[in-house]
Amino acid sequence: MCAVFCACLLAACAPAAQRPVLPLVVVLHGLGGTGDGTYSYGFDDVEGIVVAHPDGVDRSWNAGACCGGAHARGIDDVARLDALVARMVSRGGVDPDRVYAVGFSGGGMMAYAWACGSHTLAGIGVVGGARVAPCPDPGPVAVVAVHGDADAGVPIGGGVGPQSVTGFDYPSLEESLAPFRDAVRIVRPGVGHEWEPGTARLLWERLRTAVRPRRRGCRR
C-alpha cells in the first residue's frame, strides 16, 4: 500500500523555526485504480513538492452520492485523508497550509468531496470528474477543473455518459464548480475521459500559489 492511513492529531500551531517548507500534493486514483497507478500522472517529476499516492477502499472513494465499494460501505474518506495529511505533517517537511488534492475521474470526485467536507486543503485539481457531494461551505479553496468536451464517461454538460461505467447521472462542470469562489475551468476540445500528458504541470502551475488561510491563534 502506497500510503498508510493513521489517525493522529495535528498540533494547531508550531513555532516559526519548526514550520515545514514543502507543499504536499495528494494524488487520488479513479474508480478501479490504485495509488501505484497514479505515479504515471507525472507529479513525481515536479520539483519542490511532496507527493502522496494513497489507495482507496475497494479501489474506490466515497465521494458522496457515487460510486464503488467505499461508497456502498459508508467509508469516511474525508477523515481518512485528513488523517494521512496529519501524519505526514507530524513527520516534518510538509507545510500544512499548502496541501492540495488532485484526482482523475472518481479521484477528482473525491477531491471535490474532500474540499467540501474539510478545511485541510488549499486547493484541488480535478480532471474528468464531477462533484457528487453536498457542498454548503467549502471555504476559500482554489479549484482547477480540466475537462474534455468529448468526455463520454463523465460528460462536461452532465447526465449519464454513453460510455459511463457507473450509470450515474452526473452534474455538469458548471454545477460542480458553483459552490467555489475561486475556480478555473480548462476545457479541452476533442478530449475524452483521459489524463493527458503534461496535466500534472498544468495543474501545479495554477495551484502552487494557493495557501490555506492561517487559523487564529497561530503565530509565525
PDB file of N, CA and C in Angstrom, residues 86-178:
ATOM      1  N   ALA A  86      -2.345  14.662   8.405  1.00  0.00           N
ATOM      2  CA  ALA A  86      -1.865  14.909   9.762  1.00  0.00           C
ATOM      3  C   ALA A  86      -0.616  14.094  10.063  1.00  0.00           C
ATOM      4  N   ARG A  87      -0.619  12.847   9.619  1.00  0.00           N
ATOM      5  CA  ARG A  87       0.553  12.004   9.855  1.00  0.00           C
ATOM      6  C   ARG A  87       1.775  12.546   9.130  1.00  0.00           C
ATOM      7  N   MET A  88       1.603  12.949   7.890  1.00  0.00           N
ATOM      8  CA  MET A  88       2.738  13.439   7.113  1.00  0.00           C
ATOM      9  C   MET A  88       3.248  14.770   7.657  1.00  0.00           C
ATOM     10  N   VAL A  89       2.346  15.626   8.102  1.00  0.00           N
ATOM     11  CA  VAL A  89       2.759  16.898   8.695  1.00  0.00           C
ATOM     12  C   VAL A  89       3.528  16.653   9.989  1.00  0.00           C
ATOM     13  N   SER A  90       3.076  15.699  10.793  1.00  0.00           N
ATOM     14  CA  SER A  90       3.730  15.425  12.076  1.00  0.00           C
ATOM     15  C   SER A  90       5.152  14.920  11.899  1.00  0.00           C
ATOM     16  N   ARG A  91       5.436  14.338  10.754  1.00  0.00           N
ATOM     17  CA  ARG A  91       6.788  13.846  10.477  1.00  0.00           C
ATOM     18  C   ARG A  91       7.739  14.973  10.093  1.00  0.00           C
ATOM     19  N   GLY A  92       7.189  16.112   9.732  1.00  0.00           N
ATOM     20  CA  GLY A  92       8.009  17.239   9.312  1.00  0.00           C
ATOM     21  C   GLY A  92       8.238  17.250   7.814  1.00  0.00           C
ATOM     22  N   GLY A  93       8.575  18.430   7.294  1.00  0.00           N
ATOM     23  CA  GLY A  93       8.863  18.567   5.874  1.00  0.00           C
ATOM     24  C   GLY A  93       7.671  18.905   5.018  1.00  0.00           C
ATOM     25  N   VAL A  94       6.480  19.012   5.614  1.00  0.00           N
ATOM     26  CA  VAL A  94       5.259  19.322   4.872  1.00  0.00           C
ATOM     27  C   VAL A  94       4.613  20.569   5.465  1.00  0.00           C
ATOM     28  N   ASP A  95       4.239  21.498   4.603  1.00  0.00           N
ATOM     29  CA  ASP A  95       3.573  22.723   5.030  1.00  0.00           C
ATOM     30  C   ASP A  95       2.067  22.465   5.148  1.00  0.00           C
ATOM     31  N   PRO A  96       1.484  22.531   6.342  1.00  0.00           N
ATOM     32  CA  PRO A  96       0.058  22.239   6.490  1.00  0.00           C
ATOM     33  C   PRO A  96      -0.844  23.260   5.822  1.00  0.00           C
ATOM     34  N   ASP A  97      -0.300  24.403   5.455  1.00  0.00           N
ATOM     35  CA  ASP A  97      -1.101  25.423   4.782  1.00  0.00           C
ATOM     36  C   ASP A  97      -1.022  25.325   3.263  1.00  0.00           C
ATOM     37  N   ARG A  98      -0.241  24.364   2.769  1.00  0.00           N
ATOM     38  CA  ARG A  98      -0.122  24.172   1.321  1.00  0.00           C
ATOM     39  C   ARG A  98      -0.296  22.685   1.000  1.00  0.00           C
ATOM     40  N   VAL A  99      -1.503  22.204   1.257  1.00  0.00           N
ATOM     41  CA  VAL A  99      -1.874  20.820   0.958  1.00  0.00           C
ATOM     42  C   VAL A  99      -2.898  20.847  -0.166  1.00  0.00           C
ATOM     43  N   TYR A 100      -2.679  20.022  -1.180  1.00  0.00           N
ATOM     44  CA  TYR A 100      -3.520  20.019  -2.380  1.00  0.00           C
ATOM     45  C   TYR A 100      -3.941  18.586  -2.695  1.00  0.00           C
ATOM     46  N   ALA A 101      -5.143  18.442  -3.224  1.00  0.00           N
ATOM     47  CA  ALA A 101      -5.623  17.146  -3.709  1.00  0.00           C
ATOM     48  C   ALA A 101      -5.863  17.248  -5.202  1.00  0.00           C
ATOM     49  N   VAL A 102      -5.397  16.256  -5.926  1.00  0.00           N
ATOM     50  CA  VAL A 102      -5.653  16.199  -7.366  1.00  0.00           C
ATOM     51  C   VAL A 102      -6.143  14.797  -7.697  1.00  0.00           C
ATOM     52  N   GLY A 103      -7.043  14.700  -8.659  1.00  0.00           N
ATOM     53  CA  GLY A 103      -7.546  13.380  -8.997  1.00  0.00           C
ATOM     54  C   GLY A 103      -8.204  13.342 -10.350  1.00  0.00           C
ATOM     55  N   PHE A 104      -8.258  12.139 -10.885  1.00  0.00           N
ATOM     56  CA  PHE A 104      -8.888  11.888 -12.179  1.00  0.00           C
ATOM     57  C   PHE A 104     -10.160  11.083 -11.977  1.00  0.00           C
ATOM     58  N   SER A 105     -11.235  11.472 -12.653  1.00  0.00           N
ATOM     59  CA  SER A 105     -12.496  10.729 -12.629  1.00  0.00           C
ATOM     60  C   SER A 105     -12.995  10.588 -11.188  1.00  0.00           C
ATOM     61  N   GLY A 106     -13.104   9.356 -10.673  1.00  0.00           N
ATOM     62  CA  GLY A 106     -13.541   9.174  -9.298  1.00  0.00           C
ATOM     63  C   GLY A 106     -12.611   9.827  -8.293  1.00  0.00           C
ATOM     64  N   GLY A 107     -11.332   9.924  -8.632  1.00  0.00           N
ATOM     65  CA  GLY A 107     -10.392  10.626  -7.763  1.00  0.00           C
ATOM     66  C   GLY A 107     -10.664  12.118  -7.730  1.00  0.00           C
ATOM     67  N   GLY A 108     -11.072  12.665  -8.880  1.00  0.00           N
ATOM     68  CA  GLY A 108     -11.471  14.065  -8.914  1.00  0.00           C
ATOM     69  C   GLY A 108     -12.731  14.302  -8.106  1.00  0.00           C
ATOM     70  N   MET A 109     -13.660  13.350  -8.165  1.00  0.00           N
ATOM     71  CA  MET A 109     -14.877  13.455  -7.360  1.00  0.00           C
ATOM     72  C   MET A 109     -14.527  13.461  -5.880  1.00  0.00           C
ATOM     73  N   MET A 110     -13.535  12.652  -5.493  1.00  0.00           N
ATOM     74  CA  MET A 110     -13.105  12.633  -4.104  1.00  0.00           C
ATOM     75  C   MET A 110     -12.426  13.938  -3.720  1.00  0.00           C
ATOM     76  N   ALA A 111     -11.691  14.533  -4.636  1.00  0.00           N
ATOM     77  CA  ALA A 111     -11.072  15.830  -4.349  1.00  0.00           C
ATOM     78  C   ALA A 111     -12.139  16.876  -4.045  1.00  0.00           C
ATOM     79  N   TYR A 112     -13.206  16.881  -4.843  1.00  0.00           N
ATOM     80  CA  TYR A 112     -14.331  17.779  -4.557  1.00  0.00           C
ATOM     81  C   TYR A 112     -14.895  17.501  -3.162  1.00  0.00           C
ATOM     82  N   ALA A 113     -15.155  16.228  -2.861  1.00  0.00           N
ATOM     83  CA  ALA A 113     -15.756  15.862  -1.578  1.00  0.00           C
ATOM     84  C   ALA A 113     -14.868  16.269  -0.412  1.00  0.00           C
ATOM     85  N   TRP A 114     -13.566  16.114  -0.578  1.00  0.00           N
ATOM     86  CA  TRP A 114     -12.618  16.487   0.475  1.00  0.00           C
ATOM     87  C   TRP A 114     -12.643  18.000   0.694  1.00  0.00           C
ATOM     88  N   ALA A 115     -12.643  18.761  -0.394  1.00  0.00           N
ATOM     89  CA  ALA A 115     -12.695  20.217  -0.280  1.00  0.00           C
ATOM     90  C   ALA A 115     -13.997  20.680   0.365  1.00  0.00           C
ATOM     91  N   CYS A 116     -15.074  19.952   0.117  1.00  0.00           N
ATOM     92  CA  CYS A 116     -16.382  20.321   0.666  1.00  0.00           C
ATOM     93  C   CYS A 116     -16.553  19.886   2.113  1.00  0.00           C
ATOM     94  N   GLY A 117     -15.818  18.857   2.539  1.00  0.00           N
ATOM     95  CA  GLY A 117     -16.030  18.278   3.858  1.00  0.00           C
ATOM     96  C   GLY A 117     -14.969  18.577   4.884  1.00  0.00           C
ATOM     97  N   SER A 118     -13.952  19.354   4.516  1.00  0.00           N
ATOM     98  CA  SER A 118     -12.844  19.630   5.422  1.00  0.00           C
ATOM     99  C   SER A 118     -12.187  20.941   5.009  1.00  0.00           C
ATOM    100  N   HIS A 119     -11.501  21.575   5.954  1.00  0.00           N
ATOM    101  CA  HIS A 119     -10.751  22.796   5.640  1.00  0.00           C
ATOM    102  C   HIS A 119      -9.247  22.527   5.611  1.00  0.00           C
ATOM    103  N   THR A 120      -8.876  21.294   5.315  1.00  0.00           N
ATOM    104  CA  THR A 120      -7.468  20.910   5.248  1.00  0.00           C
ATOM    105  C   THR A 120      -6.776  21.461   4.010  1.00  0.00           C
ATOM    106  N   LEU A 121      -7.499  21.589   2.912  1.00  0.00           N
ATOM    107  CA  LEU A 121      -6.890  21.828   1.606  1.00  0.00           C
ATOM    108  C   LEU A 121      -6.784  23.307   1.248  1.00  0.00           C
ATOM    109  N   ALA A 122      -5.674  23.631   0.572  1.00  0.00           N
ATOM    110  CA  ALA A 122      -5.520  24.960  -0.024  1.00  0.00           C
ATOM    111  C   ALA A 122      -6.091  24.985  -1.429  1.00  0.00           C
ATOM    112  N   GLY A 123      -6.076  23.838  -2.110  1.00  0.00           N
ATOM    113  CA  GLY A 123      -6.579  23.793  -3.477  1.00  0.00           C
ATOM    114  C   GLY A 123      -6.774  22.372  -3.952  1.00  0.00           C
ATOM    115  N   ILE A 124      -7.557  22.234  -5.023  1.00  0.00           N
ATOM    116  CA  ILE A 124      -7.764  20.927  -5.642  1.00  0.00           C
ATOM    117  C   ILE A 124      -7.653  21.052  -7.159  1.00  0.00           C
ATOM    118  N   GLY A 125      -7.220  19.968  -7.780  1.00  0.00           N
ATOM    119  CA  GLY A 125      -7.211  19.862  -9.229  1.00  0.00           C
ATOM    120  C   GLY A 125      -8.037  18.657  -9.635  1.00  0.00           C
ATOM    121  N   VAL A 126      -9.014  18.866 -10.492  1.00  0.00           N
ATOM    122  CA  VAL A 126      -9.944  17.805 -10.889  1.00  0.00           C
ATOM    123  C   VAL A 126      -9.873  17.614 -12.396  1.00  0.00           C
ATOM    124  N   VAL A 127      -9.667  16.383 -12.825  1.00  0.00           N
ATOM    125  CA  VAL A 127      -9.627  16.064 -14.252  1.00  0.00           C
ATOM    126  C   VAL A 127     -10.716  15.034 -14.546  1.00  0.00           C
ATOM    127  N   GLY A 128     -11.654  15.396 -15.403  1.00  0.00           N
ATOM    128  CA  GLY A 128     -12.705  14.461 -15.792  1.00  0.00           C
ATOM    129  C   GLY A 128     -13.554  13.979 -14.643  1.00  0.00           C
ATOM    130  N   GLY A 129     -13.804  14.848 -13.671  1.00  0.00           N
ATOM    131  CA  GLY A 129     -14.605  14.463 -12.517  1.00  0.00           C
ATOM    132  C   GLY A 129     -15.755  15.423 -12.299  1.00  0.00           C
ATOM    133  N   ALA A 130     -16.743  14.995 -11.540  1.00  0.00           N
ATOM    134  CA  ALA A 130     -17.896  15.823 -11.205  1.00  0.00           C
ATOM    135  C   ALA A 130     -18.077  15.818  -9.693  1.00  0.00           C
ATOM    136  N   ARG A 131     -18.689  16.864  -9.183  1.00  0.00           N
ATOM    137  CA  ARG A 131     -18.944  16.931  -7.741  1.00  0.00           C
ATOM    138  C   ARG A 131     -20.253  16.220  -7.424  1.00  0.00           C
ATOM    139  N   VAL A 132     -20.161  15.138  -6.651  1.00  0.00           N
ATOM    140  CA  VAL A 132     -21.351  14.374  -6.275  1.00  0.00           C
ATOM    141  C   VAL A 132     -21.595  14.442  -4.773  1.00  0.00           C
ATOM    142  N   ALA A 133     -20.898  15.345  -4.099  1.00  0.00           N
ATOM    143  CA  ALA A 133     -21.063  15.546  -2.662  1.00  0.00           C
ATOM    144  C   ALA A 133     -21.731  16.891  -2.406  1.00  0.00           C
ATOM    145  N   PRO A 134     -22.532  17.001  -1.342  1.00  0.00           N
ATOM    146  CA  PRO A 134     -23.066  18.312  -0.977  1.00  0.00           C
ATOM    147  C   PRO A 134     -21.933  19.243  -0.579  1.00  0.00           C
ATOM    148  N   CYS A 135     -22.114  20.525  -0.806  1.00  0.00           N
ATOM    149  CA  CYS A 135     -21.008  21.455  -0.576  1.00  0.00           C
ATOM    150  C   CYS A 135     -21.536  22.799  -0.068  1.00  0.00           C
ATOM    151  N   PRO A 136     -22.087  22.825   1.147  1.00  0.00           N
ATOM    152  CA  PRO A 136     -22.681  24.063   1.646  1.00  0.00           C
ATOM    153  C   PRO A 136     -21.672  25.147   1.998  1.00  0.00           C
ATOM    154  N   ASP A 137     -20.459  24.766   2.424  1.00  0.00           N
ATOM    155  CA  ASP A 137     -19.473  25.762   2.850  1.00  0.00           C
ATOM    156  C   ASP A 137     -18.065  25.251   2.587  1.00  0.00           C
ATOM    157  N   PRO A 138     -17.586  25.330   1.333  1.00  0.00           N
ATOM    158  CA  PRO A 138     -16.276  24.768   1.011  1.00  0.00           C
ATOM    159  C   PRO A 138     -15.101  25.589   1.513  1.00  0.00           C
ATOM    160  N   GLY A 139     -15.332  26.832   1.947  1.00  0.00           N
ATOM    161  CA  GLY A 139     -14.220  27.660   2.376  1.00  0.00           C
ATOM    162  C   GLY A 139     -13.433  28.188   1.190  1.00  0.00           C
ATOM    163  N   PRO A 140     -12.354  28.933   1.461  1.00  0.00           N
ATOM    164  CA  PRO A 140     -11.583  29.583   0.392  1.00  0.00           C
ATOM    165  C   PRO A 140     -10.572  28.657  -0.275  1.00  0.00           C
ATOM    166  N   VAL A 141     -11.050  27.596  -0.887  1.00  0.00           N
ATOM    167  CA  VAL A 141     -10.167  26.635  -1.551  1.00  0.00           C
ATOM    168  C   VAL A 141     -10.117  26.932  -3.046  1.00  0.00           C
ATOM    169  N   ALA A 142      -8.916  26.904  -3.612  1.00  0.00           N
ATOM    170  CA  ALA A 142      -8.755  27.117  -5.052  1.00  0.00           C
ATOM    171  C   ALA A 142      -9.094  25.833  -5.797  1.00  0.00           C
ATOM    172  N   VAL A 143      -9.758  25.974  -6.929  1.00  0.00           N
ATOM    173  CA  VAL A 143     -10.158  24.813  -7.727  1.00  0.00           C
ATOM    174  C   VAL A 143      -9.715  25.020  -9.168  1.00  0.00           C
ATOM    175  N   VAL A 144      -9.042  24.014  -9.722  1.00  0.00           N
ATOM    176  CA  VAL A 144      -8.722  23.992 -11.147  1.00  0.00           C
ATOM    177  C   VAL A 144      -9.362  22.735 -11.715  1.00  0.00           C
ATOM    178  N   ALA A 145     -10.289  22.906 -12.642  1.00  0.00           N
ATOM    179  CA  ALA A 145     -11.008  21.778 -13.231  1.00  0.00           C
ATOM    180  C   ALA A 145     -10.674  21.670 -14.712  1.00  0.00           C
ATOM    181  N   VAL A 146     -10.161  20.510 -15.108  1.00  0.00           N
ATOM    182  CA  VAL A 146      -9.827  20.232 -16.503  1.00  0.00           C
ATOM    183  C   VAL A 146     -10.813  19.188 -17.009  1.00  0.00           C
ATOM    184  N   HIS A 147     -11.473  19.472 -18.125  1.00  0.00           N
ATOM    185  CA  HIS A 147     -12.488  18.534 -18.622  1.00  0.00           C
ATOM    186  C   HIS A 147     -12.494  18.555 -20.148  1.00  0.00           C
ATOM    187  N   GLY A 148     -12.477  17.382 -20.736  1.00  0.00           N
ATOM    188  CA  GLY A 148     -12.586  17.280 -22.185  1.00  0.00           C
ATOM    189  C   GLY A 148     -14.019  17.445 -22.638  1.00  0.00           C
ATOM    190  N   ASP A 149     -14.221  18.192 -23.726  1.00  0.00           N
ATOM    191  CA  ASP A 149     -15.600  18.379 -24.186  1.00  0.00           C
ATOM    192  C   ASP A 149     -16.147  17.167 -24.932  1.00  0.00           C
ATOM    193  N   ALA A 150     -15.290  16.141 -25.133  1.00  0.00           N
ATOM    194  CA  ALA A 150     -15.739  14.889 -25.745  1.00  0.00           C
ATOM    195  C   ALA A 150     -15.761  13.745 -24.729  1.00  0.00           C
ATOM    196  N   ASP A 151     -15.784  14.086 -23.440  1.00  0.00           N
ATOM    197  CA  ASP A 151     -15.799  13.074 -22.382  1.00  0.00           C
ATOM    198  C   ASP A 151     -17.133  12.328 -22.408  1.00  0.00           C
ATOM    199  N   ALA A 152     -17.087  11.038 -22.720  1.00  0.00           N
ATOM    200  CA  ALA A 152     -18.303  10.223 -22.789  1.00  0.00           C
ATOM    201  C   ALA A 152     -18.522   9.405 -21.527  1.00  0.00           C
ATOM    202  N   GLY A 153     -17.604   9.519 -20.557  1.00  0.00           N
ATOM    203  CA  GLY A 153     -17.759   8.813 -19.297  1.00  0.00           C
ATOM    204  C   GLY A 153     -18.400   9.683 -18.241  1.00  0.00           C
ATOM    205  N   VAL A 154     -17.848  10.890 -18.096  1.00  0.00           N
ATOM    206  CA  VAL A 154     -18.401  11.898 -17.195  1.00  0.00           C
ATOM    207  C   VAL A 154     -18.614  13.146 -18.046  1.00  0.00           C
ATOM    208  N   PRO A 155     -19.762  13.292 -18.685  1.00  0.00           N
ATOM    209  CA  PRO A 155     -19.966  14.369 -19.661  1.00  0.00           C
ATOM    210  C   PRO A 155     -19.813  15.758 -19.049  1.00  0.00           C
ATOM    211  N   ILE A 156     -19.166  16.648 -19.778  1.00  0.00           N
ATOM    212  CA  ILE A 156     -18.937  18.003 -19.288  1.00  0.00           C
ATOM    213  C   ILE A 156     -20.253  18.737 -19.036  1.00  0.00           C
ATOM    214  N   GLY A 157     -21.276  18.399 -19.798  1.00  0.00           N
ATOM    215  CA  GLY A 157     -22.583  19.019 -19.623  1.00  0.00           C
ATOM    216  C   GLY A 157     -23.489  18.291 -18.659  1.00  0.00           C
ATOM    217  N   GLY A 158     -22.990  17.230 -18.038  1.00  0.00           N
ATOM    218  CA  GLY A 158     -23.768  16.457 -17.085  1.00  0.00           C
ATOM    219  C   GLY A 158     -24.565  15.331 -17.725  1.00  0.00           C
ATOM    220  N   GLY A 159     -25.217  14.533 -16.891  1.00  0.00           N
ATOM    221  CA  GLY A 159     -26.026  13.423 -17.370  1.00  0.00           C
ATOM    222  C   GLY A 159     -25.293  12.094 -17.299  1.00  0.00           C
ATOM    223  N   VAL A 160     -25.888  11.083 -17.916  1.00  0.00           N
ATOM    224  CA  VAL A 160     -25.293   9.745 -17.978  1.00  0.00           C
ATOM    225  C   VAL A 160     -24.529   9.624 -19.287  1.00  0.00           C
ATOM    226  N   GLY A 161     -23.229   9.431 -19.199  1.00  0.00           N
ATOM    227  CA  GLY A 161     -22.417   9.342 -20.405  1.00  0.00           C
ATOM    228  C   GLY A 161     -22.643   8.049 -21.152  1.00  0.00           C
ATOM    229  N   PRO A 162     -22.524   8.059 -22.476  1.00  0.00           N
ATOM    230  CA  PRO A 162     -22.717   6.841 -23.268  1.00  0.00           C
ATOM    231  C   PRO A 162     -21.686   5.762 -22.975  1.00  0.00           C
ATOM    232  N   GLN A 163     -20.534   6.155 -22.381  1.00  0.00           N
ATOM    233  CA  GLN A 163     -19.514   5.182 -22.010  1.00  0.00           C
ATOM    234  C   GLN A 163     -19.337   5.107 -20.494  1.00  0.00           C
ATOM    235  N   SER A 164     -20.346   5.526 -19.763  1.00  0.00           N
ATOM    236  CA  SER A 164     -20.272   5.520 -18.303  1.00  0.00           C
ATOM    237  C   SER A 164     -20.154   4.101 -17.768  1.00  0.00           C
ATOM    238  N   VAL A 165     -19.275   3.901 -16.783  1.00  0.00           N
ATOM    239  CA  VAL A 165     -19.146   2.591 -16.144  1.00  0.00           C
ATOM    240  C   VAL A 165     -20.005   2.515 -14.881  1.00  0.00           C
ATOM    241  N   THR A 166     -20.630   3.627 -14.514  1.00  0.00           N
ATOM    242  CA  THR A 166     -21.422   3.668 -13.282  1.00  0.00           C
ATOM    243  C   THR A 166     -22.915   3.846 -13.535  1.00  0.00           C
ATOM    244  N   GLY A 167     -23.284   4.425 -14.690  1.00  0.00           N
ATOM    245  CA  GLY A 167     -24.681   4.725 -14.956  1.00  0.00           C
ATOM    246  C   GLY A 167     -25.214   5.869 -14.127  1.00  0.00           C
ATOM    247  N   PHE A 168     -24.309   6.659 -13.549  1.00  0.00           N
ATOM    248  CA  PHE A 168     -24.716   7.746 -12.664  1.00  0.00           C
ATOM    249  C   PHE A 168     -25.052   8.996 -13.475  1.00  0.00           C
ATOM    250  N   ASP A 169     -26.051   9.725 -13.007  1.00  0.00           N
ATOM    251  CA  ASP A 169     -26.471  10.972 -13.643  1.00  0.00           C
ATOM    252  C   ASP A 169     -25.658  12.117 -13.034  1.00  0.00           C
ATOM    253  N   TYR A 170     -24.545  12.458 -13.682  1.00  0.00           N
ATOM    254  CA  TYR A 170     -23.610  13.426 -13.114  1.00  0.00           C
ATOM    255  C   TYR A 170     -24.068  14.868 -13.313  1.00  0.00           C
ATOM    256  N   PRO A 171     -23.712  15.754 -12.384  1.00  0.00           N
ATOM    257  CA  PRO A 171     -23.928  17.178 -12.617  1.00  0.00           C
ATOM    258  C   PRO A 171     -22.932  17.691 -13.651  1.00  0.00           C
ATOM    259  N   SER A 172     -23.232  18.828 -14.234  1.00  0.00           N
ATOM    260  CA  SER A 172     -22.344  19.422 -15.226  1.00  0.00           C
ATOM    261  C   SER A 172     -21.116  20.032 -14.557  1.00  0.00           C
ATOM    262  N   LEU A 173     -20.151  20.417 -15.371  1.00  0.00           N
ATOM    263  CA  LEU A 173     -18.969  21.094 -14.845  1.00  0.00           C
ATOM    264  C   LEU A 173     -19.370  22.372 -14.122  1.00  0.00           C
ATOM    265  N   GLU A 174     -20.263  23.149 -14.715  1.00  0.00           N
ATOM    266  CA  GLU A 174     -20.684  24.401 -14.090  1.00  0.00           C
ATOM    267  C   GLU A 174     -21.384  24.149 -12.761  1.00  0.00           C
ATOM    268  N   GLU A 175     -22.226  23.136 -12.700  1.00  0.00           N
ATOM    269  CA  GLU A 175     -22.893  22.799 -11.439  1.00  0.00           C
ATOM    270  C   GLU A 175     -21.884  22.335 -10.397  1.00  0.00           C
ATOM    271  N   SER A 176     -20.886  21.587 -10.832  1.00  0.00           N
ATOM    272  CA  SER A 176     -19.871  21.091  -9.909  1.00  0.00           C
ATOM    273  C   SER A 176     -19.079  22.227  -9.278  1.00  0.00           C
ATOM    274  N   LEU A 177     -18.814  23.268 -10.049  1.00  0.00           N
ATOM    275  CA  LEU A 177     -17.978  24.371  -9.576  1.00  0.00           C
ATOM    276  C   LEU A 177     -18.761  25.464  -8.864  1.00  0.00           C
ATOM    277  N   ALA A 178     -20.072  25.414  -8.910  1.00  0.00           N
ATOM    278  CA  ALA A 178     -20.905  26.508  -8.397  1.00  0.00           C
ATOM    279  C   ALA A 178     -20.600  26.925  -6.954  1.00  0.00           C
TER     280      ALA A 178
END
